[in-house]
């Protein structure tokens, strides 16, 4: 990864995904690594965030680096200034750009015009840092990733896309249950299936949540209405009404299944009131592990 951009899980070879998760696992239990000493990062956030912002800021400091937070009001990405100009200016001052954006194209332009690495902290197409934290969480609780059955219920969104690529890379089986028009984008699905074939796992889609969760090791859901989709809220809630994860649905999963949600969670919509605090819920482990996974990503790109 050294010196490379990280815009998609697909930027890593399949074995690189497993290696990154293992590095995150070791870094979580280790002390004193400071591979970012003397390095400065720009955090460009078009979207507000709790977990992403704090986990990056704290993680960077723990690894010896420093960072400057830049909101949309500060930068005006692609509005007040084109991405190309912003990239070439920041390139003179900082060692890396971490960007949480509405459009994946903004990331691509930053990466194209900056000589320094760019890391995707979320775009409309992918959320690769989340997927790495998710794999770390599953490995911690299940001991391995190979042959595990991951059921994702709801929208085939950026989180689902990155998780499908990540699971396929490490030999885990990934099944999305969604309305047909909300499946994972075809180009991402094709790459995930290619990786799954090489790893002897599978990536699948079904329309019925009950079919996806049968014998699942992990049941995962996410919000039905992401930032930037507020005008679609009423329509999406109606479309996804039968995709709520609740205590009845998860009875079909394995008894020791993990319930996962990347948060923020909207109780009463994509999940029932009690699922966050379900005995099998690991959502707060996920939140913690975002930081450890991101530290492993930054150490891989900027460390020795």
Tab-separated table of C-alpha atoms in Angstrom:
chain	number	residue	atom	x	y	z
A	1	UNK	CA	0.000	0.000	0.000
A	2	UNK	CA	2.932	2.337	0.557
A	3	UNK	CA	2.405	5.659	-1.175
A	4	UNK	CA	-0.850	4.553	-2.808
A	5	UNK	CA	-4.344	5.998	-2.832
A	6	UNK	CA	-7.052	4.017	-1.040
A	7	UNK	CA	-10.345	4.848	-2.719
A	8	UNK	CA	-11.827	1.355	-2.919
A	9	UNK	CA	-11.391	-2.069	-1.369
A	10	UNK	CA	-10.534	-3.099	-4.933
A	11	UNK	CA	-7.355	-1.001	-4.677
A	12	UNK	CA	-5.972	-3.835	-2.546
A	13	UNK	CA	-5.261	-7.307	-3.922
A	14	UNK	CA	-7.300	-10.021	-2.235
A	15	UNK	CA	-4.411	-11.145	-0.039
A	16	UNK	CA	-3.769	-7.502	0.837
A	17	UNK	CA	-7.216	-7.271	2.449
A	18	UNK	CA	-6.444	-10.164	4.783
A	19	UNK	CA	-3.015	-8.721	5.557
A	20	UNK	CA	-4.513	-5.337	6.420
A	21	UNK	CA	-7.043	-6.918	8.792
A	22	UNK	CA	-4.261	-8.877	10.482
A	23	UNK	CA	-2.184	-5.720	10.819
A	24	UNK	CA	-5.154	-3.917	12.399
A	25	UNK	CA	-5.631	-6.845	14.788
A	26	UNK	CA	-2.007	-6.623	15.913
A	27	UNK	CA	-1.981	-2.826	16.126
A	28	UNK	CA	-5.060	-2.879	18.347
A	29	UNK	CA	-3.152	-5.019	20.830
A	30	UNK	CA	0.211	-3.327	20.447
A	31	UNK	CA	1.588	-0.123	21.883
A	32	UNK	CA	3.965	2.611	20.817
A	33	UNK	CA	3.960	2.446	17.004
A	34	UNK	CA	4.360	5.963	15.594
A	35	UNK	CA	4.734	5.551	11.820
A	36	UNK	CA	3.058	8.916	11.176
A	37	UNK	CA	5.510	10.971	13.259
A	38	UNK	CA	6.110	14.307	11.547
A	39	UNK	CA	3.281	13.821	9.049
A	40	UNK	CA	0.334	16.182	8.582
A	41	UNK	CA	-3.057	15.271	7.100
A	42	UNK	CA	-5.943	17.254	5.663
A	43	UNK	CA	-9.377	15.891	6.611
A	44	UNK	CA	-11.888	17.145	4.018
A	45	UNK	CA	-15.432	16.416	5.182
A	46	UNK	CA	-18.350	17.423	2.950
A	47	UNK	CA	-20.583	15.346	5.266
A	48	UNK	CA	-20.622	15.668	9.056
A	49	UNK	CA	-19.550	12.646	11.056
A	50	UNK	CA	-19.060	11.336	14.578
A	51	UNK	CA	-17.293	7.994	14.099
A	52	UNK	CA	-15.290	8.832	10.980
A	53	UNK	CA	-13.962	12.168	12.172
A	54	UNK	CA	-13.090	11.175	15.727
A	55	UNK	CA	-11.622	7.794	14.766
A	56	UNK	CA	-9.331	9.399	12.177
A	57	UNK	CA	-8.273	12.314	14.377
A	58	UNK	CA	-7.538	10.156	17.425
A	59	UNK	CA	-5.900	7.421	15.360
A	60	UNK	CA	-3.613	9.866	13.558
A	61	UNK	CA	-2.510	11.379	16.859
A	62	UNK	CA	-1.885	7.941	18.364
A	63	UNK	CA	0.406	7.154	15.410
A	64	UNK	CA	2.343	10.408	15.877
A	65	UNK	CA	0.748	12.532	13.163
A	66	UNK	CA	-1.309	15.699	13.152
A	67	UNK	CA	-4.312	16.755	11.098
A	68	UNK	CA	-6.401	19.742	10.036
A	69	UNK	CA	-10.173	19.368	9.734
A	70	UNK	CA	-11.783	21.122	6.758
A	71	UNK	CA	-15.572	21.269	6.434
A	72	UNK	CA	-17.472	21.954	3.223
A	73	UNK	CA	-17.816	25.559	4.373
A	74	UNK	CA	-14.024	25.777	4.663
A	75	UNK	CA	-13.239	24.252	1.288
A	76	UNK	CA	-16.273	24.332	-1.003
A	77	UNK	CA	-15.113	21.178	-2.777
A	78	UNK	CA	-15.990	21.519	-6.450
A	79	UNK	CA	-18.161	24.570	-5.700
A	80	UNK	CA	-16.001	27.428	-4.483
A	81	UNK	CA	-12.923	25.822	-6.012
A	82	UNK	CA	-12.449	22.887	-8.362
A	83	UNK	CA	-11.057	19.699	-6.857
A	84	UNK	CA	-7.960	19.974	-9.056
A	85	UNK	CA	-6.949	23.317	-7.523
A	86	UNK	CA	-7.640	22.148	-3.979
A	87	UNK	CA	-5.557	19.028	-4.536
A	88	UNK	CA	-2.596	20.966	-5.924
A	89	UNK	CA	-2.668	23.468	-3.054
A	90	UNK	CA	-2.913	20.850	-0.283
A	91	UNK	CA	-0.182	18.881	-2.022
A	92	UNK	CA	2.250	21.666	-1.045
A	93	UNK	CA	1.369	21.572	2.662
A	94	UNK	CA	0.315	18.111	3.837
A	95	UNK	CA	1.380	14.496	3.460
A	96	UNK	CA	-2.038	12.993	2.788
A	97	UNK	CA	-5.697	13.796	2.165
A	98	UNK	CA	-8.539	11.969	3.892
A	99	UNK	CA	-11.860	12.885	2.289
A	100	UNK	CA	-15.516	12.181	3.125
A	101	UNK	CA	-17.473	13.294	0.071
A	102	UNK	CA	-20.834	13.148	-1.622
A	103	UNK	CA	-19.462	12.154	-5.029
A	104	UNK	CA	-16.821	9.495	-5.647
A	105	UNK	CA	-15.718	11.558	-8.629
A	106	UNK	CA	-14.424	14.195	-6.201
A	107	UNK	CA	-12.088	11.593	-4.708
A	108	UNK	CA	-10.876	10.562	-8.134
A	109	UNK	CA	-10.096	14.168	-9.038
A	110	UNK	CA	-8.250	14.767	-5.764
A	111	UNK	CA	-6.200	11.633	-6.392
A	112	UNK	CA	-5.530	12.590	-10.002
A	113	UNK	CA	-4.181	16.058	-9.235
A	114	UNK	CA	-2.408	15.452	-5.920
A	115	UNK	CA	0.949	13.704	-5.682
A	116	UNK	CA	0.189	12.715	-2.086
A	117	UNK	CA	-2.055	9.733	-1.194
A	118	UNK	CA	-5.818	10.177	-0.912
A	119	UNK	CA	-7.927	7.996	1.401
A	120	UNK	CA	-11.664	7.472	0.976
A	121	UNK	CA	-13.411	8.210	4.281
A	122	UNK	CA	-16.785	7.656	2.530
A	123	UNK	CA	-18.239	8.386	-0.882
A	124	UNK	CA	-21.521	7.599	-2.594
A	125	UNK	CA	-19.954	4.469	-4.117
A	126	UNK	CA	-17.844	2.967	-1.338
A	127	UNK	CA	-16.912	3.054	2.344
A	128	UNK	CA	-13.723	0.951	2.373
A	129	UNK	CA	-12.511	1.956	5.845
A	130	UNK	CA	-15.819	0.746	7.289
A	131	UNK	CA	-15.423	-2.614	5.555
A	132	UNK	CA	-11.948	-3.091	7.007
A	133	UNK	CA	-13.241	-2.351	10.510
A	134	UNK	CA	-16.110	-4.765	9.918
A	135	UNK	CA	-13.780	-7.604	8.937
A	136	UNK	CA	-11.648	-6.929	12.009
A	137	UNK	CA	-14.764	-7.177	14.187
A	138	UNK	CA	-15.866	-10.457	12.612
A	139	UNK	CA	-12.386	-11.949	12.963
A	140	UNK	CA	-12.211	-10.961	16.626
A	141	UNK	CA	-15.513	-12.625	17.429
A	142	UNK	CA	-15.383	-15.606	15.071
A	143	UNK	CA	-11.675	-16.391	14.995
A	144	UNK	CA	-11.519	-16.459	11.191
A	145	UNK	CA	-13.192	-14.973	8.144
A	146	UNK	CA	-13.064	-17.850	5.663
A	147	UNK	CA	-16.394	-19.629	5.030
A	148	UNK	CA	-18.386	-17.246	7.234
A	149	UNK	CA	-21.851	-16.320	5.944
A	150	UNK	CA	-22.516	-12.567	5.905
A	151	UNK	CA	-26.117	-11.421	5.291
A	152	UNK	CA	-26.629	-7.739	4.463
A	153	UNK	CA	-30.264	-6.644	4.651
A	154	UNK	CA	-31.499	-3.483	2.935
A	155	UNK	CA	-29.967	-1.091	0.436
A	156	UNK	CA	-27.056	-2.216	-1.749
A	157	UNK	CA	-25.331	1.047	-0.904
A	158	UNK	CA	-21.718	2.157	-0.458
A	159	UNK	CA	-21.327	0.153	2.764
A	160	UNK	CA	-22.730	-2.992	1.147
A	161	UNK	CA	-20.510	-2.544	-1.919
A	162	UNK	CA	-17.292	-2.286	0.078
A	163	UNK	CA	-18.285	-5.135	2.374
A	164	UNK	CA	-19.053	-7.397	-0.591
A	165	UNK	CA	-15.589	-6.743	-2.028
A	166	UNK	CA	-13.943	-7.257	1.354
A	167	UNK	CA	-15.781	-10.489	2.151
A	168	UNK	CA	-15.080	-11.917	-1.291
A	169	UNK	CA	-11.376	-11.126	-0.858
A	170	UNK	CA	-11.039	-13.159	2.340
A	171	UNK	CA	-13.186	-16.157	1.425
A	172	UNK	CA	-16.346	-15.156	3.290
A	173	UNK	CA	-19.757	-15.610	1.669
A	174	UNK	CA	-21.765	-12.413	1.152
A	175	UNK	CA	-25.511	-12.269	0.437
A	176	UNK	CA	-27.447	-9.058	-0.088
A	177	UNK	CA	-31.214	-9.050	0.443
A	178	UNK	CA	-32.730	-5.991	-1.206
A	179	UNK	CA	-35.350	-4.879	-3.707
A	180	UNK	CA	-34.016	-5.657	-7.164
A	181	UNK	CA	-33.582	-1.996	-8.108
A	182	UNK	CA	-31.374	-1.448	-5.042
A	183	UNK	CA	-28.745	-4.087	-5.736
A	184	UNK	CA	-25.003	-3.441	-5.590
A	185	UNK	CA	-23.749	-1.688	-8.766
A	186	UNK	CA	-22.862	-4.136	-11.532
A	187	UNK	CA	-19.186	-3.172	-11.816
A	188	UNK	CA	-18.652	-3.701	-8.083
A	189	UNK	CA	-20.609	-6.953	-8.121
A	190	UNK	CA	-18.533	-8.286	-11.024
A	191	UNK	CA	-15.276	-7.563	-9.186
A	192	UNK	CA	-16.626	-9.088	-5.971
A	193	UNK	CA	-17.669	-12.243	-7.807
A	194	UNK	CA	-14.264	-12.474	-9.478
A	195	UNK	CA	-12.572	-12.326	-6.096
A	196	UNK	CA	-15.059	-14.783	-4.606
A	197	UNK	CA	-14.375	-17.295	-7.362
A	198	UNK	CA	-10.651	-17.119	-6.669
A	199	UNK	CA	-11.280	-17.542	-2.918
A	200	UNK	CA	-13.869	-20.324	-3.409
A	201	UNK	CA	-16.587	-18.299	-1.717
A	202	UNK	CA	-19.739	-16.717	-3.125
A	203	UNK	CA	-21.421	-13.348	-3.539
A	204	UNK	CA	-25.172	-13.542	-4.011
A	205	UNK	CA	-28.379	-11.502	-4.125
A	206	UNK	CA	-31.854	-12.470	-2.975
A	207	UNK	CA	-35.031	-10.479	-2.608
A	208	UNK	CA	-36.209	-12.035	0.669
A	209	UNK	CA	-34.458	-11.162	3.960
A	210	UNK	CA	-35.470	-14.515	5.468
A	211	UNK	CA	-33.544	-16.325	2.738
A	212	UNK	CA	-30.413	-14.246	3.297
A	213	UNK	CA	-30.266	-14.706	7.075
A	214	UNK	CA	-30.722	-18.484	7.042
A	215	UNK	CA	-27.637	-19.981	8.777
A	216	UNK	CA	-25.918	-16.580	8.738
A	217	UNK	CA	-22.868	-15.947	10.930
A	218	UNK	CA	-23.414	-12.197	10.597
A	219	UNK	CA	-26.603	-10.202	10.039
A	220	UNK	CA	-25.826	-6.648	8.943
A	221	UNK	CA	-28.038	-3.684	8.133
A	222	UNK	CA	-27.620	0.024	7.456
A	223	UNK	CA	-29.791	3.107	7.166
A	224	UNK	CA	-32.197	3.195	4.249
A	225	UNK	CA	-31.737	6.959	3.798
A	226	UNK	CA	-28.163	8.216	3.565
A	227	UNK	CA	-27.087	11.849	3.711
A	228	UNK	CA	-27.985	13.480	0.419
A	229	UNK	CA	-31.064	11.252	-0.043
A	230	UNK	CA	-33.399	13.176	2.275
A	231	UNK	CA	-35.818	14.007	-0.550
A	232	UNK	CA	-36.265	10.260	-1.130
A	233	UNK	CA	-36.947	9.473	2.532
A	234	UNK	CA	-40.670	8.745	2.348
A	235	UNK	CA	-40.311	6.652	-0.802
A	236	UNK	CA	-37.383	4.673	0.581
A	237	UNK	CA	-39.113	3.919	3.877
A	238	UNK	CA	-42.071	2.540	1.916
A	239	UNK	CA	-39.874	0.482	-0.423
A	240	UNK	CA	-37.724	-1.018	2.335
A	241	UNK	CA	-40.536	-1.564	4.841
A	242	UNK	CA	-40.254	-5.366	4.683
A	243	UNK	CA	-36.446	-5.280	5.155
A	244	UNK	CA	-36.393	-4.360	8.838
A	245	UNK	CA	-34.051	-6.499	10.951
A	246	UNK	CA	-35.809	-7.571	14.128
A	247	UNK	CA	-35.717	-10.326	16.737
A	248	UNK	CA	-38.012	-12.556	14.677
A	249	UNK	CA	-35.959	-12.325	11.474
A	250	UNK	CA	-32.643	-13.214	13.142
A	251	UNK	CA	-34.053	-16.455	14.579
A	252	UNK	CA	-33.151	-18.032	11.243
A	253	UNK	CA	-29.470	-17.126	11.672
A	254	UNK	CA	-27.003	-19.287	13.567
A	255	UNK	CA	-27.492	-19.119	17.359
A	256	UNK	CA	-24.157	-17.336	17.790
A	257	UNK	CA	-24.684	-14.887	14.911
A	258	UNK	CA	-23.318	-11.343	15.145
A	259	UNK	CA	-25.601	-8.374	14.601
A	260	UNK	CA	-23.795	-5.480	12.890
A	261	UNK	CA	-24.709	-1.925	11.932
A	262	UNK	CA	-22.238	0.799	10.944
A	263	UNK	CA	-24.369	3.530	12.627
A	264	UNK	CA	-25.989	5.958	13.018
A	265	UNK	CA	-28.935	3.589	13.488
A	266	UNK	CA	-32.569	4.601	13.113
A	267	UNK	CA	-34.514	2.432	15.516
A	268	UNK	CA	-37.941	1.546	14.207
A	269	UNK	CA	-36.841	1.836	10.585
A	270	UNK	CA	-34.087	-0.517	9.377
A	271	UNK	CA	-33.933	-2.260	12.763
A	272	UNK	CA	-36.254	-2.858	15.687
A	273	UNK	CA	-35.901	-0.964	18.938
A	274	UNK	CA	-34.047	-3.805	20.664
A	275	UNK	CA	-31.476	-4.896	18.078
A	276	UNK	CA	-28.700	-2.460	19.040
A	277	UNK	CA	-28.736	-3.951	22.543
A	278	UNK	CA	-29.415	-7.544	21.422
A	279	UNK	CA	-27.111	-10.051	23.182
A	280	UNK	CA	-25.514	-10.797	19.800
A	281	UNK	CA	-24.975	-7.150	18.865
A	282	UNK	CA	-21.386	-6.028	18.255
A	283	UNK	CA	-22.154	-2.566	16.879
A	284	UNK	CA	-20.018	-0.733	19.419
A	285	UNK	CA	-17.087	-3.061	18.758
A	286	UNK	CA	-17.504	-2.093	15.104
A	287	UNK	CA	-17.394	1.577	16.013
A	288	UNK	CA	-14.184	1.103	17.989
A	289	UNK	CA	-12.570	-1.024	15.301
A	290	UNK	CA	-12.970	1.661	12.661
A	291	UNK	CA	-10.085	3.468	14.347
A	292	UNK	CA	-7.836	0.411	14.474
A	293	UNK	CA	-8.532	-0.475	10.842
A	294	UNK	CA	-7.855	3.099	9.732
A	295	UNK	CA	-4.614	3.152	11.686
A	296	UNK	CA	-3.553	0.016	9.805
A	297	UNK	CA	-4.480	1.635	6.490
A	298	UNK	CA	-2.508	4.807	7.254
A	299	UNK	CA	0.468	2.852	8.580
A	300	UNK	CA	0.472	0.772	5.392
A	301	UNK	CA	0.384	3.841	3.148
A	302	UNK	CA	2.633	6.235	5.063
A	303	UNK	CA	4.794	4.026	7.292
A	304	UNK	CA	8.066	2.291	6.586
